Amino acid sequence: MNEKTTLDLENLRDLIDGVDQQLLNLLRKRLDLVAQVGTVKHAAGVPIYAPQREASMLAKRRKEASEMDISPQLIEDILRRLMRESYLNEKDVGFKQVKTDLGHIVVVGGEGQLGGLFSQMLSLSGYQVKSLDKDDWDQADALFDGAGMVIVTVPINVTCELIRSKLNNLPDHCILADLTSIKSEPLNAMLEAHKGPVVGLHPMFGPDVGSLAKQVVVVCDGRDTDKYQWFLEQITIWGARIVNEDAERHDKAMQLVQAMRHFSSFVYGVNLCKEEADIESLLQFSSPIYRLELAMVGRLFAQDPELYADIIFAQEGSQVAISDYLDNYRDALDLLKSGNRDAFVAQFRDVAKWFGDFAPQFQHESRAMLQSVNDMKTN
């Protein structure tokens, strides 16, 4: 480059640096305003996540961006990232306490990751929380005395036995709840062991979430639903979405949503391991979609194997779902081995027709995720 070009570039870059500084100042101002909104919302008990408000705001900003010849997707990506940061920060000011006369809450398994997360959220909402873990049962009577709620969050394979043997003498007014990823057996065990209010809960997220905003909690009603409605309201104030479902229907869905999916990821990882695949090379030549897929498999193996063994082995019905998946895989492999390309295309079209409008919807949603993966890859 000649001297003039170099000078022109330096001047333009200085101007860009100045604009970036203005952006930082505006971001700081926006975050401060959001913090003030959070304080007002928490005092009033308003949920931190307002889907209609968010959708309306994004639609307006997209329209305004388009009128200014700015990519609507760009402004939406920026705003969504800002909102994510805001949700992470909002819990720092605490939450409104819905039930002020409850008494203390005992979290059985409170030292575990999920138990710790719920203990934190309850404490931030003003409740007195006590933890009871495997070495604390000599103190159980004292901990349960006066408890307004007991939440069970222990490994699936010991949940039902613990409920039946350890939680059969709770105060009648006490709410008994569990946070297990299967619902029928734990719910029945709680109903048998306890005469008071009972509810089954399945948080559809891991303990590493920074915020409960936009997360899903499945609720399976047990007994005396009016006695624990305040707790469901408390969960929505944290930002989560409540989905009510029958316990058996929930467990059937989990055979596909959890067991089959996790088992498939497990086998994928096993195959990569046995093939001694060079992950560095795979990443070097991977497209964003494959990097995302590889990341999801790797994520599985970064977590507790006992937990995922519990999820996969918890229901006998999962074997049927996984076996059906294996049969379909074999059928597809037979098409490949026979070279029957036309049959493959026909089946592809049948499945696309079955997905219907969800296919383009998922394509749209995945674009934003893939862009994030691509940004991560190039940085």
Coordinates of C-alpha atoms in Angstrom, one line a residue:
M1 CA 0.0 0.0 0.0
N2 CA 1.1 3.5 -0.7
E3 CA 1.4 6.2 2.0
K4 CA -1.9 7.8 1.2
T5 CA -3.8 4.6 1.3
T6 CA -2.3 3.7 4.7
L7 CA -3.2 7.1 6.1
D8 CA -6.7 6.9 4.8
L9 CA -7.2 3.4 6.4
E10 CA -5.8 4.6 9.7
N11 CA -8.1 7.6 9.7
L12 CA -11.1 5.4 8.9
R13 CA -10.1 2.9 11.6
D14 CA -9.8 5.7 14.1
L15 CA -13.4 6.7 13.3
I16 CA -14.6 3.1 13.7
D17 CA -12.8 2.9 17.0
G18 CA -14.7 6.0 18.1
V19 CA -18.1 4.5 17.0
D20 CA -17.2 1.3 18.9
Q21 CA -16.6 3.4 22.0
Q22 CA -20.0 5.0 21.6
L23 CA -21.5 1.5 21.2
L24 CA -19.9 0.4 24.4
N25 CA -21.3 3.5 26.2
L26 CA -24.8 2.8 24.8
L27 CA -24.5 -0.9 25.9
R28 CA -23.6 0.1 29.4
K29 CA -26.6 2.5 29.5
R30 CA -28.9 -0.2 28.2
L31 CA -27.7 -2.7 30.7
D32 CA -28.2 -0.2 33.5
L33 CA -31.8 0.5 32.3
V34 CA -32.5 -3.2 32.1
A35 CA -31.3 -3.6 35.7
Q36 CA -33.7 -1.0 36.8
V37 CA -36.5 -2.8 35.0
G38 CA -35.5 -6.0 36.7
T39 CA -35.7 -4.3 40.1
V40 CA -39.2 -3.1 39.4
K41 CA -40.3 -6.5 38.0
H42 CA -38.9 -8.4 41.0
A43 CA -40.6 -6.1 43.5
A44 CA -43.9 -6.7 41.7
G45 CA -43.4 -10.4 41.1
V46 CA -43.5 -10.0 37.3
P47 CA -41.7 -12.9 35.4
I48 CA -38.3 -11.9 34.1
Y49 CA -39.2 -13.4 30.7
A50 CA -42.1 -11.7 28.8
P51 CA -42.5 -13.6 25.4
Q52 CA -45.0 -11.2 23.9
R53 CA -43.0 -8.1 24.8
E54 CA -39.9 -9.7 23.4
A55 CA -41.5 -10.7 20.2
S56 CA -43.1 -7.3 19.7
M57 CA -39.8 -5.5 20.4
L58 CA -37.8 -7.7 18.0
A59 CA -40.4 -7.2 15.3
K60 CA -40.2 -3.4 15.6
R61 CA -36.4 -3.4 15.7
R62 CA -36.2 -5.6 12.6
K63 CA -38.6 -3.3 10.7
E64 CA -36.6 -0.2 11.7
A65 CA -33.3 -1.9 10.8
S66 CA -34.7 -2.8 7.3
E67 CA -35.7 0.8 6.8
M68 CA -32.2 1.9 7.6
D69 CA -30.7 -0.6 5.2
I70 CA -29.4 -2.7 8.1
S71 CA -29.8 -6.5 8.1
P72 CA -32.8 -7.3 10.3
Q73 CA -31.1 -10.5 11.4
L74 CA -28.1 -8.6 12.5
I75 CA -30.0 -6.4 14.9
E76 CA -32.0 -9.4 16.2
D77 CA -28.8 -11.4 16.9
I78 CA -27.4 -8.4 18.8
L79 CA -30.5 -7.8 20.8
R80 CA -31.0 -11.5 21.6
R81 CA -27.4 -11.6 22.9
L82 CA -28.0 -8.6 25.0
M83 CA -31.2 -10.0 26.4
R84 CA -29.4 -13.2 27.3
E85 CA -26.9 -11.2 29.3
S86 CA -29.7 -9.3 30.9
Y87 CA -31.4 -12.5 32.1
L88 CA -28.1 -13.7 33.6
N89 CA -27.8 -10.5 35.6
E90 CA -31.5 -10.1 36.7
K91 CA -31.3 -12.8 39.3
D92 CA -28.6 -10.8 41.1
V93 CA -31.3 -8.5 42.6
G94 CA -33.4 -11.5 43.8
F95 CA -37.0 -12.4 43.2
K96 CA -40.3 -11.7 44.8
Q97 CA -41.3 -14.4 47.4
V98 CA -44.7 -15.7 46.5
K99 CA -45.4 -17.8 49.6
T100 CA -44.3 -15.8 52.7
D101 CA -45.8 -18.2 55.3
L102 CA -44.5 -21.5 54.0
G103 CA -41.9 -22.4 56.6
H104 CA -38.5 -23.7 55.5
I105 CA -37.8 -25.9 52.4
V106 CA -35.7 -29.1 52.6
V107 CA -33.9 -30.1 49.4
V108 CA -33.0 -33.8 49.6
G109 CA -29.9 -33.9 47.5
G110 CA -29.3 -30.2 47.9
E111 CA -25.5 -30.5 47.5
G112 CA -26.0 -32.0 44.0
Q113 CA -25.8 -29.7 41.0
L114 CA -29.6 -29.5 40.2
G115 CA -30.4 -29.4 43.9
G116 CA -27.9 -26.6 44.3
L117 CA -29.5 -24.6 41.5
F118 CA -33.0 -24.8 42.9
S119 CA -31.7 -24.1 46.4
Q120 CA -30.0 -21.0 45.0
M121 CA -33.2 -19.8 43.2
L122 CA -35.3 -20.4 46.3
S123 CA -32.9 -18.6 48.5
L124 CA -32.8 -15.6 46.0
S125 CA -36.6 -15.6 46.4
G126 CA -36.4 -15.2 50.2
Y127 CA -37.1 -18.8 51.3
Q128 CA -35.2 -20.5 54.1
V129 CA -33.6 -23.6 52.4
K130 CA -32.0 -26.5 54.2
S131 CA -30.1 -29.3 52.5
L132 CA -30.3 -33.0 53.4
D133 CA -27.8 -35.3 51.8
K134 CA -26.8 -38.9 52.2
D135 CA -24.7 -38.4 55.3
D136 CA -27.4 -36.2 57.0
W137 CA -30.2 -38.7 57.7
D138 CA -29.4 -38.7 61.4
Q139 CA -30.7 -35.1 61.3
A140 CA -33.7 -35.8 59.2
D141 CA -36.4 -35.5 61.9
A142 CA -35.1 -32.1 62.9
L143 CA -34.8 -30.9 59.3
F144 CA -38.3 -32.1 58.4
D145 CA -39.9 -30.6 61.6
G146 CA -41.8 -27.5 60.5
A147 CA -40.9 -27.9 56.8
G148 CA -43.4 -26.5 54.4
M149 CA -41.9 -28.3 51.4
V150 CA -39.6 -31.1 50.7
I151 CA -38.0 -31.4 47.2
V152 CA -36.3 -34.7 46.2
T153 CA -33.4 -34.5 43.7
V154 CA -31.3 -37.6 43.9
P155 CA -30.2 -40.2 41.3
I156 CA -33.2 -41.8 39.5
N157 CA -32.2 -45.3 40.5
V158 CA -32.6 -44.5 44.2
T159 CA -35.4 -42.0 44.0
C160 CA -38.5 -44.2 44.6
E161 CA -36.9 -46.3 47.3
L162 CA -35.7 -43.2 49.2
I163 CA -39.2 -41.7 49.0
R164 CA -40.9 -44.9 50.3
S165 CA -38.4 -45.6 53.1
K166 CA -37.4 -42.1 54.2
L167 CA -40.3 -39.7 53.4
N168 CA -43.3 -41.5 54.8
N169 CA -43.7 -39.5 57.9
L170 CA -43.7 -35.9 56.7
P171 CA -46.1 -33.3 58.2
D172 CA -49.5 -33.6 56.4
H173 CA -49.4 -30.0 55.3
C174 CA -46.0 -30.3 53.8
I175 CA -45.6 -30.3 50.0
L176 CA -43.6 -33.2 48.6
A177 CA -42.1 -32.7 45.1
D178 CA -39.4 -34.4 43.0
L179 CA -37.2 -33.1 40.2
T180 CA -36.7 -36.5 38.4
S181 CA -36.6 -36.9 34.6
I182 CA -39.1 -39.8 34.8
K183 CA -42.4 -39.2 36.4
S184 CA -44.8 -42.1 36.8
E185 CA -43.0 -44.2 39.3
P186 CA -41.7 -41.3 41.5
L187 CA -45.1 -39.7 41.5
N188 CA -46.8 -42.9 42.5
A189 CA -44.1 -43.4 45.2
M190 CA -44.8 -40.0 46.6
L191 CA -48.6 -40.5 46.6
E192 CA -48.1 -43.7 48.5
A193 CA -45.6 -42.4 51.1
H194 CA -47.2 -39.0 51.8
K195 CA -50.8 -38.0 52.6
G196 CA -50.4 -34.3 51.8
P197 CA -49.8 -32.3 48.6
V198 CA -47.7 -34.0 46.0
V199 CA -46.3 -32.8 42.6
G200 CA -43.9 -34.2 40.1
L201 CA -41.5 -31.8 38.3
H202 CA -39.1 -32.4 35.5
P203 CA -36.8 -29.4 34.8
M204 CA -35.9 -29.8 31.1
F205 CA -32.5 -28.2 31.5
G206 CA -29.1 -29.0 33.1
P207 CA -27.7 -27.5 36.2
D208 CA -25.3 -25.4 34.2
V209 CA -27.9 -22.9 32.9
G210 CA -27.1 -19.4 34.0
S211 CA -30.7 -18.4 34.0
L212 CA -34.1 -20.1 34.0
A213 CA -35.4 -17.6 31.4
K214 CA -37.1 -19.5 28.5
Q215 CA -36.4 -22.9 30.2
V216 CA -39.1 -25.5 30.5
V217 CA -40.4 -27.2 33.6
V218 CA -42.8 -30.1 33.1
V219 CA -45.4 -30.4 35.9
C220 CA -47.3 -33.7 36.6
D221 CA -50.1 -33.1 39.1
G222 CA -50.3 -35.3 42.1
R223 CA -52.6 -34.3 44.9
D224 CA -54.0 -31.0 46.3
T225 CA -53.0 -29.0 43.3
D226 CA -54.2 -25.8 44.9
K227 CA -51.6 -26.1 47.7
Y228 CA -48.6 -25.9 45.4
Q229 CA -49.8 -23.5 42.7
W230 CA -47.7 -20.8 44.4
F231 CA -44.6 -22.8 43.6
L232 CA -45.5 -23.0 39.9
E233 CA -46.0 -19.2 40.0
Q234 CA -42.6 -18.8 41.6
I235 CA -41.0 -20.8 38.9
T236 CA -42.6 -18.6 36.2
I237 CA -41.3 -15.5 38.0
W238 CA -37.8 -17.1 37.6
G239 CA -38.5 -17.0 33.8
A240 CA -39.3 -20.6 33.2
R241 CA -42.3 -21.9 31.2
I242 CA -44.6 -24.4 32.8
V243 CA -45.9 -27.4 30.8
N244 CA -48.5 -29.5 32.4
E245 CA -48.6 -33.2 31.3
D246 CA -49.8 -36.6 32.4
A247 CA -47.0 -38.6 33.9
E248 CA -47.3 -41.6 31.6
R249 CA -47.4 -39.4 28.5
H250 CA -44.4 -37.5 29.8
D251 CA -42.4 -40.7 30.3
K252 CA -43.4 -42.0 26.8
A253 CA -42.1 -38.7 25.3
M254 CA -38.9 -38.9 27.3
Q255 CA -38.1 -42.2 25.6
L256 CA -37.7 -40.3 22.4
V257 CA -36.6 -36.8 23.7
Q258 CA -34.0 -38.1 26.1
A259 CA -33.2 -41.8 26.1
M260 CA -33.0 -42.4 22.4
R261 CA -31.3 -39.1 21.7
H262 CA -28.7 -39.6 24.4
F263 CA -28.1 -43.2 23.4
S264 CA -27.6 -42.2 19.8
S265 CA -25.0 -39.6 20.9
F266 CA -23.4 -42.2 23.1
V267 CA -23.0 -44.6 20.2
Y268 CA -21.7 -41.8 18.0
G269 CA -19.0 -41.0 20.5
V270 CA -18.1 -44.7 21.0
N271 CA -17.7 -45.1 17.2
L272 CA -15.5 -42.0 17.0
C273 CA -13.4 -43.4 19.8
K274 CA -13.0 -46.9 18.3
E275 CA -12.2 -45.4 14.9
E276 CA -9.5 -43.3 16.7
A277 CA -10.8 -40.2 14.9
D278 CA -8.5 -37.2 15.0
I279 CA -10.9 -34.6 16.4
E280 CA -8.5 -31.7 15.5
S281 CA -8.7 -32.8 11.9
L282 CA -12.5 -33.2 12.0
L283 CA -12.8 -29.7 13.3
Q284 CA -10.4 -28.3 10.7
F285 CA -12.5 -29.7 7.9
S286 CA -16.0 -29.4 9.5
S287 CA -18.8 -27.2 8.3
P288 CA -20.7 -25.3 11.0
I289 CA -23.5 -27.9 11.1
Y290 CA -21.0 -30.8 11.7
R291 CA -19.1 -28.8 14.3
L292 CA -22.4 -28.2 16.1
E293 CA -23.2 -31.9 15.9
L294 CA -19.8 -32.8 17.2
A295 CA -20.1 -30.3 20.0
M296 CA -23.4 -31.9 21.1
V297 CA -21.8 -35.3 21.2
G298 CA -18.7 -34.0 23.0
R299 CA -21.0 -32.2 25.5
L300 CA -22.5 -35.5 26.5
F301 CA -19.1 -37.0 27.5
A302 CA -18.2 -33.9 29.5
Q303 CA -20.9 -34.7 32.0
D304 CA -21.6 -37.3 34.7
P305 CA -21.8 -40.9 33.2
E306 CA -23.9 -42.0 36.2
L307 CA -26.5 -39.4 35.4
Y308 CA -26.8 -40.4 31.7
A309 CA -26.8 -44.1 32.6
D310 CA -29.8 -43.4 34.9
I311 CA -31.6 -41.5 32.2
I312 CA -31.1 -44.2 29.5
F313 CA -31.6 -47.2 31.8
A314 CA -34.5 -45.7 33.8
Q315 CA -37.4 -47.0 31.6
E316 CA -37.7 -50.4 30.1
G317 CA -39.8 -48.8 27.3
S318 CA -36.7 -46.9 26.2
Q319 CA -35.3 -50.2 24.9
V320 CA -38.3 -50.4 22.5
A321 CA -37.7 -46.8 21.2
I322 CA -34.0 -47.4 20.8
S323 CA -34.6 -50.8 19.1
D324 CA -37.0 -49.2 16.6
Y325 CA -34.3 -46.6 15.9
L326 CA -31.8 -49.3 15.2
D327 CA -34.3 -51.1 12.9
N328 CA -34.8 -47.9 10.9
Y329 CA -31.0 -47.4 10.7
R330 CA -30.6 -50.9 9.3
D331 CA -33.3 -50.3 6.7
A332 CA -31.6 -47.1 5.6
L333 CA -28.3 -48.9 5.5
D334 CA -29.8 -51.5 3.3
L335 CA -30.9 -48.8 0.8
L336 CA -27.3 -47.6 0.8
K337 CA -25.8 -51.1 0.3
S338 CA -28.2 -51.9 -2.5
G339 CA -27.5 -48.6 -4.2
N340 CA -31.3 -47.8 -4.2
R341 CA -31.0 -44.0 -4.6
D342 CA -34.5 -43.6 -5.8
A343 CA -35.9 -45.3 -2.7
F344 CA -33.8 -43.0 -0.5
V345 CA -35.1 -39.9 -2.2
A346 CA -38.7 -41.1 -1.9
Q347 CA -38.3 -41.8 1.8
F348 CA -36.6 -38.5 2.3
R349 CA -39.6 -36.8 0.7
D350 CA -42.0 -38.8 2.9
V351 CA -40.3 -37.6 6.0
A352 CA -40.1 -34.0 4.8
K353 CA -43.9 -34.1 4.2
W354 CA -44.4 -35.5 7.7
F355 CA -42.4 -32.6 9.2
G356 CA -44.5 -30.2 7.3
D357 CA -44.1 -26.6 8.3
F358 CA -41.8 -27.5 11.1
A359 CA -39.0 -28.3 8.5
P360 CA -38.6 -24.7 7.2
Q361 CA -39.2 -23.4 10.8
F362 CA -36.3 -25.5 12.1
Q363 CA -34.2 -24.5 9.1
H364 CA -34.7 -20.8 10.0
E365 CA -34.0 -21.4 13.7
S366 CA -30.8 -23.4 12.9
R367 CA -29.3 -20.6 10.8
A368 CA -28.8 -18.4 13.8
M369 CA -27.2 -21.3 15.8
L370 CA -24.9 -22.1 12.8
Q371 CA -23.8 -18.5 12.5
S372 CA -22.8 -18.6 16.2
V373 CA -20.8 -21.8 15.6
N374 CA -19.2 -20.3 12.5
D375 CA -18.2 -17.2 14.5
M376 CA -16.7 -19.4 17.2
K377 CA -14.8 -21.4 14.6
T378 CA -13.2 -18.3 13.0
N379 CA -12.3 -16.5 16.3

